[in-house]
Amino acid sequence: MSESEIIFFIIKLFLGGVIAFLAIMLWSRTRDFSWMFLVLAAVTGYSSLVFDLLLKLGFVTSRLINVLGNEIPLVQLLLTIIPSLFVIIAFILMLIKTGKK
């Protein structure tokens, strides 16, 4: 990895860590399902970032289970999709909640 990539990952890890920390703090104070799914999206997004860094550094491999013609690693696919799904679910729950009022 080049020096600019390392600096980029450090910035992303720091900001992602702040987001995950604040999301966990919010999780302990709220009981609303829509906010809980946004918190889950933040935490899984940060775990995806950490996993990507570990892949780039060579500490882990994601080639154990591949999908779609053995081209896409399943772990990376799930870590990419799950945060977005949590955000979608949170927005749907918010829409349902505001539609009932």
mmCIF file of C-alpha atoms in Angstrom:
data_model
loop_
_atom_site.group_PDB
_atom_site.id
_atom_site.type_symbol
_atom_site.label_atom_id
_atom_site.label_comp_id
_atom_site.label_asym_id
_atom_site.label_seq_id
_atom_site.Cartn_x
_atom_site.Cartn_y
_atom_site.Cartn_z
ATOM 1 C CA MET A 1 0.000 0.000 0.000
ATOM 2 C CA SER A 2 1.190 3.479 -0.782
ATOM 3 C CA GLU A 3 1.502 6.237 1.781
ATOM 4 C CA SER A 4 -1.556 8.059 0.437
ATOM 5 C CA GLU A 5 -3.654 4.873 0.748
ATOM 6 C CA ILE A 6 -2.531 4.441 4.344
ATOM 7 C CA ILE A 7 -3.471 8.026 5.207
ATOM 8 C CA PHE A 8 -6.821 7.563 3.456
ATOM 9 C CA PHE A 9 -7.552 4.396 5.461
ATOM 10 C CA ILE A 10 -6.512 6.083 8.724
ATOM 11 C CA ILE A 11 -8.967 8.923 8.062
ATOM 12 C CA LYS A 12 -11.733 6.486 7.127
ATOM 13 C CA LEU A 13 -11.057 4.339 10.213
ATOM 14 C CA PHE A 14 -11.048 7.349 12.531
ATOM 15 C CA LEU A 15 -14.267 8.853 11.175
ATOM 16 C CA GLY A 16 -15.930 5.436 10.930
ATOM 17 C CA GLY A 17 -14.937 4.732 14.530
ATOM 18 C CA VAL A 18 -16.507 7.997 15.665
ATOM 19 C CA ILE A 19 -19.696 7.165 13.753
ATOM 20 C CA ALA A 20 -19.851 3.643 15.215
ATOM 21 C CA PHE A 21 -19.169 4.923 18.746
ATOM 22 C CA LEU A 22 -21.877 7.572 18.532
ATOM 23 C CA ALA A 23 -24.278 5.050 16.990
ATOM 24 C CA ILE A 24 -23.703 2.648 19.884
ATOM 25 C CA MET A 25 -24.250 5.494 22.352
ATOM 26 C CA LEU A 26 -27.536 6.294 20.599
ATOM 27 C CA TRP A 27 -28.520 2.626 20.595
ATOM 28 C CA SER A 28 -28.361 2.526 24.395
ATOM 29 C CA ARG A 29 -30.760 5.488 24.623
ATOM 30 C CA THR A 30 -33.383 4.722 22.005
ATOM 31 C CA ARG A 31 -35.980 2.022 21.687
ATOM 32 C CA ASP A 32 -37.209 3.034 18.234
ATOM 33 C CA PHE A 33 -36.743 0.271 15.652
ATOM 34 C CA SER A 34 -35.973 2.662 12.796
ATOM 35 C CA TRP A 35 -33.113 4.267 14.714
ATOM 36 C CA MET A 36 -31.838 0.852 15.756
ATOM 37 C CA PHE A 37 -31.552 -0.157 12.108
ATOM 38 C CA LEU A 38 -29.612 3.033 11.343
ATOM 39 C CA VAL A 39 -27.282 2.170 14.219
ATOM 40 C CA LEU A 40 -26.854 -1.346 12.836
ATOM 41 C CA ALA A 41 -26.058 0.149 9.422
ATOM 42 C CA ALA A 42 -23.334 2.340 10.945
ATOM 43 C CA VAL A 43 -21.771 -0.512 12.911
ATOM 44 C CA THR A 44 -21.833 -2.987 10.016
ATOM 45 C CA GLY A 45 -20.480 -0.294 7.700
ATOM 46 C CA TYR A 46 -17.543 0.194 10.052
ATOM 47 C CA SER A 47 -16.957 -3.559 10.256
ATOM 48 C CA SER A 48 -16.912 -3.630 6.447
ATOM 49 C CA LEU A 49 -14.272 -0.908 6.438
ATOM 50 C CA VAL A 50 -12.123 -2.812 8.949
ATOM 51 C CA PHE A 51 -12.488 -6.013 6.919
ATOM 52 C CA ASP A 52 -11.428 -4.194 3.735
ATOM 53 C CA LEU A 53 -8.333 -2.905 5.504
ATOM 54 C CA LEU A 54 -7.464 -6.372 6.775
ATOM 55 C CA LEU A 55 -7.849 -7.683 3.222
ATOM 56 C CA LYS A 56 -5.549 -5.001 1.809
ATOM 57 C CA LEU A 57 -2.935 -5.742 4.469
ATOM 58 C CA GLY A 58 -3.165 -9.484 3.787
ATOM 59 C CA PHE A 59 -4.279 -10.596 7.259
ATOM 60 C CA VAL A 60 -7.461 -12.280 6.003
ATOM 61 C CA THR A 61 -8.686 -13.754 2.760
ATOM 62 C CA SER A 62 -12.210 -13.625 1.423
ATOM 63 C CA ARG A 63 -11.852 -16.211 -1.326
ATOM 64 C CA LEU A 64 -13.263 -19.102 0.713
ATOM 65 C CA ILE A 65 -16.825 -18.934 -0.615
ATOM 66 C CA ASN A 66 -17.501 -17.217 -3.936
ATOM 67 C CA VAL A 67 -20.798 -16.469 -5.662
ATOM 68 C CA LEU A 68 -21.899 -15.492 -9.158
ATOM 69 C CA GLY A 69 -19.580 -17.720 -11.126
ATOM 70 C CA ASN A 70 -16.772 -17.756 -8.551
ATOM 71 C CA GLU A 71 -16.007 -14.093 -9.172
ATOM 72 C CA ILE A 72 -17.416 -12.294 -6.119
ATOM 73 C CA PRO A 73 -16.390 -13.296 -2.574
ATOM 74 C CA LEU A 74 -19.488 -13.910 -0.431
ATOM 75 C CA VAL A 75 -18.089 -12.162 2.663
ATOM 76 C CA GLN A 76 -17.346 -8.959 0.774
ATOM 77 C CA LEU A 77 -20.733 -9.100 -0.940
ATOM 78 C CA LEU A 78 -22.559 -9.426 2.386
ATOM 79 C CA LEU A 79 -20.510 -6.683 4.050
ATOM 80 C CA THR A 80 -21.343 -4.397 1.132
ATOM 81 C CA ILE A 81 -25.065 -5.166 1.014
ATOM 82 C CA ILE A 82 -26.021 -5.429 4.697
ATOM 83 C CA PRO A 83 -25.419 -1.778 5.732
ATOM 84 C CA SER A 84 -27.504 -0.572 2.796
ATOM 85 C CA LEU A 85 -30.278 -3.016 3.636
ATOM 86 C CA PHE A 86 -30.341 -1.760 7.224
ATOM 87 C CA VAL A 87 -30.677 1.841 6.001
ATOM 88 C CA ILE A 88 -33.478 0.834 3.623
ATOM 89 C CA ILE A 89 -35.318 -0.964 6.431
ATOM 90 C CA ALA A 90 -34.864 2.045 8.730
ATOM 91 C CA PHE A 91 -36.311 4.432 6.152
ATOM 92 C CA ILE A 92 -39.238 2.118 5.462
ATOM 93 C CA LEU A 93 -39.973 1.898 9.197
ATOM 94 C CA MET A 94 -39.791 5.695 9.472
ATOM 95 C CA LEU A 95 -42.195 6.074 6.557
ATOM 96 C CA ILE A 96 -44.615 3.606 8.113
ATOM 97 C CA LYS A 97 -44.409 5.370 11.474
ATOM 98 C CA THR A 98 -45.018 8.847 10.002
ATOM 99 C CA GLY A 99 -47.831 7.523 7.798
ATOM 100 C CA LYS A 100 -49.824 6.367 10.826
ATOM 101 C CA LYS A 101 -50.013 9.835 12.392
#
